[in-house]
Amino acid sequence: MNDCIFCKIAKGEIPCYKVYEDDKVLAFLDIAQDAFGHTVVIPKKHFANIFECDEETLSTCISAVKKISNHYVNHCGFEGVNISNNNGKAAGQTVHHIHFHIIPRKSGDGINIYNELAGDNTPLDKQLELLKLN
Ligand code: AMP
Ligand code: ZN
């Protein structure tokens, strides 16, 4: 994709703070600087989101997410990670090249990544009427 910022990073046309790279995947620090070590993991090939991305590429990305997460916990002094992935504008996706966020965590670091959830009292059986897959 010509005007995709993550494609440009993958091709080396825009610099990044590279954490990990292999032939299929690139991981770099998020410029938001909203949490120490906030990392973005992308496939080098462009797919907009999970709906478009093939399963092999998804699997490759998740393997890299696991490798990096293991590294953060085993070698960088963190105790856990939050992993997230936004798909579609309605879900808050702002860069439309599929990516996974990793936020390294320590006990008592004060980060609350769910603090925007307002709550929903719809009974779970009603929710299931809409959501059940089979
Ligand atoms: P999302 O809202 O899930 O689409 O996340 C997009 C993320 O990409 C945001 O957290 C941005 O801060 C990050 N981002 C945008 N441009 C860059 C860039 N040039 N280098 C690193 N991260 C970026
Ligand atoms: Zn792209």
mmCIF file of C-alpha atoms and ligand atoms in Angstrom:
data_model
loop_
_atom_site.group_PDB
_atom_site.id
_atom_site.type_symbol
_atom_site.label_atom_id
_atom_site.label_comp_id
_atom_site.label_asym_id
_atom_site.label_seq_id
_atom_site.Cartn_x
_atom_site.Cartn_y
_atom_site.Cartn_z
ATOM 1 C CA MET A 1 0.000 0.000 0.000
ATOM 2 C CA ASN A 2 1.574 3.262 -1.153
ATOM 3 C CA ASP A 3 0.336 5.599 1.552
ATOM 4 C CA CYS A 4 0.405 3.151 4.485
ATOM 5 C CA ILE A 5 2.764 4.357 7.201
ATOM 6 C CA PHE A 6 3.462 0.832 8.505
ATOM 7 C CA CYS A 7 4.287 -0.388 4.956
ATOM 8 C CA LYS A 8 6.738 2.503 4.721
ATOM 9 C CA ILE A 9 8.299 1.466 8.049
ATOM 10 C CA ALA A 10 8.458 -2.175 6.870
ATOM 11 C CA LYS A 11 10.281 -1.071 3.703
ATOM 12 C CA GLY A 12 12.693 1.124 5.667
ATOM 13 C CA GLU A 13 11.367 4.314 4.064
ATOM 14 C CA ILE A 14 10.444 5.724 7.492
ATOM 15 C CA PRO A 15 12.685 5.085 10.523
ATOM 16 C CA CYS A 16 11.555 3.182 13.570
ATOM 17 C CA TYR A 17 12.961 1.978 16.881
ATOM 18 C CA LYS A 18 13.239 -1.669 15.855
ATOM 19 C CA VAL A 19 12.829 -4.287 18.575
ATOM 20 C CA TYR A 20 12.682 -7.405 16.387
ATOM 21 C CA GLU A 21 12.701 -8.359 12.726
ATOM 22 C CA ASP A 22 12.555 -11.498 10.656
ATOM 23 C CA ASP A 23 11.631 -12.082 7.025
ATOM 24 C CA LYS A 24 7.874 -11.807 7.665
ATOM 25 C CA VAL A 25 7.454 -9.628 10.760
ATOM 26 C CA LEU A 26 8.708 -6.344 12.197
ATOM 27 C CA ALA A 27 8.309 -5.045 15.759
ATOM 28 C CA PHE A 28 9.089 -1.486 16.821
ATOM 29 C CA LEU A 29 8.378 0.979 19.616
ATOM 30 C CA ASP A 30 5.108 2.903 19.382
ATOM 31 C CA ILE A 31 5.718 6.637 19.009
ATOM 32 C CA ALA A 32 2.835 7.424 21.374
ATOM 33 C CA GLN A 33 5.181 6.952 24.378
ATOM 34 C CA ASP A 34 2.116 6.253 26.524
ATOM 35 C CA ALA A 35 3.710 3.324 28.352
ATOM 36 C CA PHE A 36 7.341 2.229 28.667
ATOM 37 C CA GLY A 37 8.120 -0.358 26.019
ATOM 38 C CA HIS A 38 4.809 -0.053 24.151
ATOM 39 C CA THR A 39 5.582 -2.169 21.106
ATOM 40 C CA VAL A 40 3.812 -2.631 17.776
ATOM 41 C CA VAL A 41 4.153 -5.918 15.880
ATOM 42 C CA ILE A 42 3.258 -5.942 12.176
ATOM 43 C CA PRO A 43 3.425 -8.347 9.252
ATOM 44 C CA LYS A 44 5.655 -6.895 6.530
ATOM 45 C CA LYS A 45 2.929 -7.662 3.986
ATOM 46 C CA HIS A 46 -0.022 -5.279 4.044
ATOM 47 C CA PHE A 47 -3.374 -6.448 5.367
ATOM 48 C CA ALA A 48 -5.754 -3.840 6.735
ATOM 49 C CA ASN A 49 -7.139 -5.854 9.640
ATOM 50 C CA ILE A 50 -7.995 -9.308 10.994
ATOM 51 C CA PHE A 51 -10.891 -9.637 8.557
ATOM 52 C CA GLU A 52 -8.523 -9.425 5.577
ATOM 53 C CA CYS A 53 -5.450 -11.118 6.992
ATOM 54 C CA ASP A 54 -4.862 -14.789 6.147
ATOM 55 C CA GLU A 55 -4.463 -17.277 8.984
ATOM 56 C CA GLU A 56 -0.851 -18.128 8.194
ATOM 57 C CA THR A 57 0.148 -14.463 8.501
ATOM 58 C CA LEU A 58 -1.865 -14.102 11.711
ATOM 59 C CA SER A 59 -0.151 -17.145 13.119
ATOM 60 C CA THR A 60 3.270 -15.778 12.155
ATOM 61 C CA CYS A 61 2.458 -12.474 13.863
ATOM 62 C CA ILE A 62 1.241 -14.135 17.049
ATOM 63 C CA SER A 63 4.375 -16.295 17.177
ATOM 64 C CA ALA A 64 6.454 -13.104 17.040
ATOM 65 C CA VAL A 65 4.242 -11.490 19.699
ATOM 66 C CA LYS A 66 4.913 -14.497 21.936
ATOM 67 C CA LYS A 67 8.663 -14.420 21.268
ATOM 68 C CA ILE A 68 8.883 -10.713 22.108
ATOM 69 C CA SER A 69 6.644 -11.106 25.171
ATOM 70 C CA ASN A 70 8.827 -13.962 26.422
ATOM 71 C CA HIS A 71 11.879 -11.745 25.923
ATOM 72 C CA TYR A 72 10.339 -8.844 27.859
ATOM 73 C CA VAL A 73 9.452 -11.088 30.791
ATOM 74 C CA ASN A 74 12.501 -13.361 30.764
ATOM 75 C CA HIS A 75 15.227 -10.813 30.018
ATOM 76 C CA CYS A 76 13.946 -7.250 30.466
ATOM 77 C CA GLY A 77 12.585 -7.251 34.011
ATOM 78 C CA PHE A 78 8.852 -7.266 33.267
ATOM 79 C CA GLU A 79 6.326 -9.579 34.924
ATOM 80 C CA GLY A 80 3.547 -9.667 32.335
ATOM 81 C CA VAL A 81 2.252 -8.166 29.108
ATOM 82 C CA ASN A 82 -0.998 -6.808 27.742
ATOM 83 C CA ILE A 83 -1.583 -7.724 24.109
ATOM 84 C CA SER A 84 -4.202 -5.896 22.075
ATOM 85 C CA ASN A 85 -5.307 -5.504 18.492
ATOM 86 C CA ASN A 86 -7.876 -3.054 17.111
ATOM 87 C CA ASN A 87 -9.821 -3.866 13.949
ATOM 88 C CA GLY A 88 -11.859 -1.224 12.151
ATOM 89 C CA LYS A 89 -12.489 2.436 12.874
ATOM 90 C CA ALA A 90 -15.337 1.558 15.250
ATOM 91 C CA ALA A 91 -12.844 -0.398 17.351
ATOM 92 C CA GLY A 92 -10.389 2.474 17.471
ATOM 93 C CA GLN A 93 -8.012 1.329 14.744
ATOM 94 C CA THR A 94 -6.145 4.364 13.456
ATOM 95 C CA VAL A 95 -3.439 2.741 11.326
ATOM 96 C CA HIS A 96 -5.088 0.386 8.871
ATOM 97 C CA HIS A 97 -2.258 -2.118 8.571
ATOM 98 C CA ILE A 98 -2.910 -4.975 10.980
ATOM 99 C CA HIS A 99 -0.788 -4.787 14.124
ATOM 100 C CA PHE A 100 -0.602 -6.086 17.649
ATOM 101 C CA HIS A 101 0.231 -3.890 20.618
ATOM 102 C CA ILE A 102 2.389 -5.267 23.436
ATOM 103 C CA ILE A 103 2.483 -3.339 26.719
ATOM 104 C CA PRO A 104 5.076 -4.757 29.118
ATOM 105 C CA ARG A 105 3.804 -4.757 32.691
ATOM 106 C CA LYS A 106 5.109 -4.772 36.259
ATOM 107 C CA SER A 107 3.103 -5.153 39.465
ATOM 108 C CA GLY A 108 1.993 -1.762 40.729
ATOM 109 C CA ASP A 109 2.887 0.105 37.537
ATOM 110 C CA GLY A 110 -0.473 1.899 37.694
ATOM 111 C CA ILE A 111 -1.455 1.155 34.103
ATOM 112 C CA ASN A 112 -5.156 0.356 33.582
ATOM 113 C CA ILE A 113 -5.742 -0.424 29.943
ATOM 114 C CA TYR A 114 -9.449 -1.143 30.532
ATOM 115 C CA ASN A 115 -10.293 2.144 32.255
ATOM 116 C CA GLU A 116 -12.402 3.311 29.309
ATOM 117 C CA LEU A 117 -14.941 0.459 29.565
ATOM 118 C CA ALA A 118 -18.186 1.905 30.898
ATOM 119 C CA GLY A 119 -19.924 -1.362 31.836
ATOM 120 C CA ASP A 120 -22.871 -3.203 30.230
ATOM 121 C CA ASN A 121 -25.769 -4.737 32.160
ATOM 122 C CA THR A 122 -27.373 -6.695 29.319
ATOM 123 C CA PRO A 123 -28.023 -10.204 30.725
ATOM 124 C CA LEU A 124 -25.462 -12.652 29.411
ATOM 125 C CA ASP A 125 -28.166 -14.978 27.997
ATOM 126 C CA LYS A 126 -29.473 -12.057 25.898
ATOM 127 C CA GLN A 127 -25.979 -11.319 24.697
ATOM 128 C CA LEU A 128 -25.576 -14.967 23.733
ATOM 129 C CA GLU A 129 -28.751 -14.828 21.593
ATOM 130 C CA LEU A 130 -26.886 -12.435 19.342
ATOM 131 C CA LEU A 131 -23.367 -13.770 19.627
ATOM 132 C CA LYS A 132 -23.486 -17.589 19.731
ATOM 133 C CA LEU A 133 -21.601 -19.030 16.784
ATOM 134 C CA ASN A 134 -23.027 -22.577 16.581
HETATM 135 P P1 AMP B 1 -4.219 1.610 16.525
HETATM 136 O O1 AMP B 1 -4.946 2.738 17.182
HETATM 137 O O2 AMP B 1 -4.482 0.276 17.144
HETATM 138 O O3 AMP B 1 -4.447 1.598 15.020
HETATM 139 O O4 AMP B 1 -2.676 1.879 16.795
HETATM 140 C C1 AMP B 1 -1.852 2.589 15.945
HETATM 141 C C2 AMP B 1 -0.610 2.899 16.715
HETATM 142 O O5 AMP B 1 0.412 3.240 15.798
HETATM 143 C C3 AMP B 1 -0.761 4.068 17.685
HETATM 144 O O6 AMP B 1 -0.501 3.611 19.002
HETATM 145 C C4 AMP B 1 0.278 5.071 17.201
HETATM 146 O O7 AMP B 1 0.923 5.757 18.244
HETATM 147 C C5 AMP B 1 1.241 4.173 16.435
HETATM 148 N N1 AMP B 1 2.009 4.835 15.393
HETATM 149 C C6 AMP B 1 1.557 5.662 14.422
HETATM 150 N N2 AMP B 1 2.570 6.071 13.642
HETATM 151 C C7 AMP B 1 3.693 5.482 14.127
HETATM 152 C C8 AMP B 1 5.079 5.500 13.757
HETATM 153 N N3 AMP B 1 5.523 6.215 12.703
HETATM 154 N N4 AMP B 1 5.956 4.781 14.484
HETATM 155 C C9 AMP B 1 5.533 4.071 15.545
HETATM 156 N N5 AMP B 1 4.245 3.984 15.931
HETATM 157 C C10 AMP B 1 3.341 4.689 15.244
HETATM 158 ZN ZN ZN B 2 0.515 -1.307 5.097
#
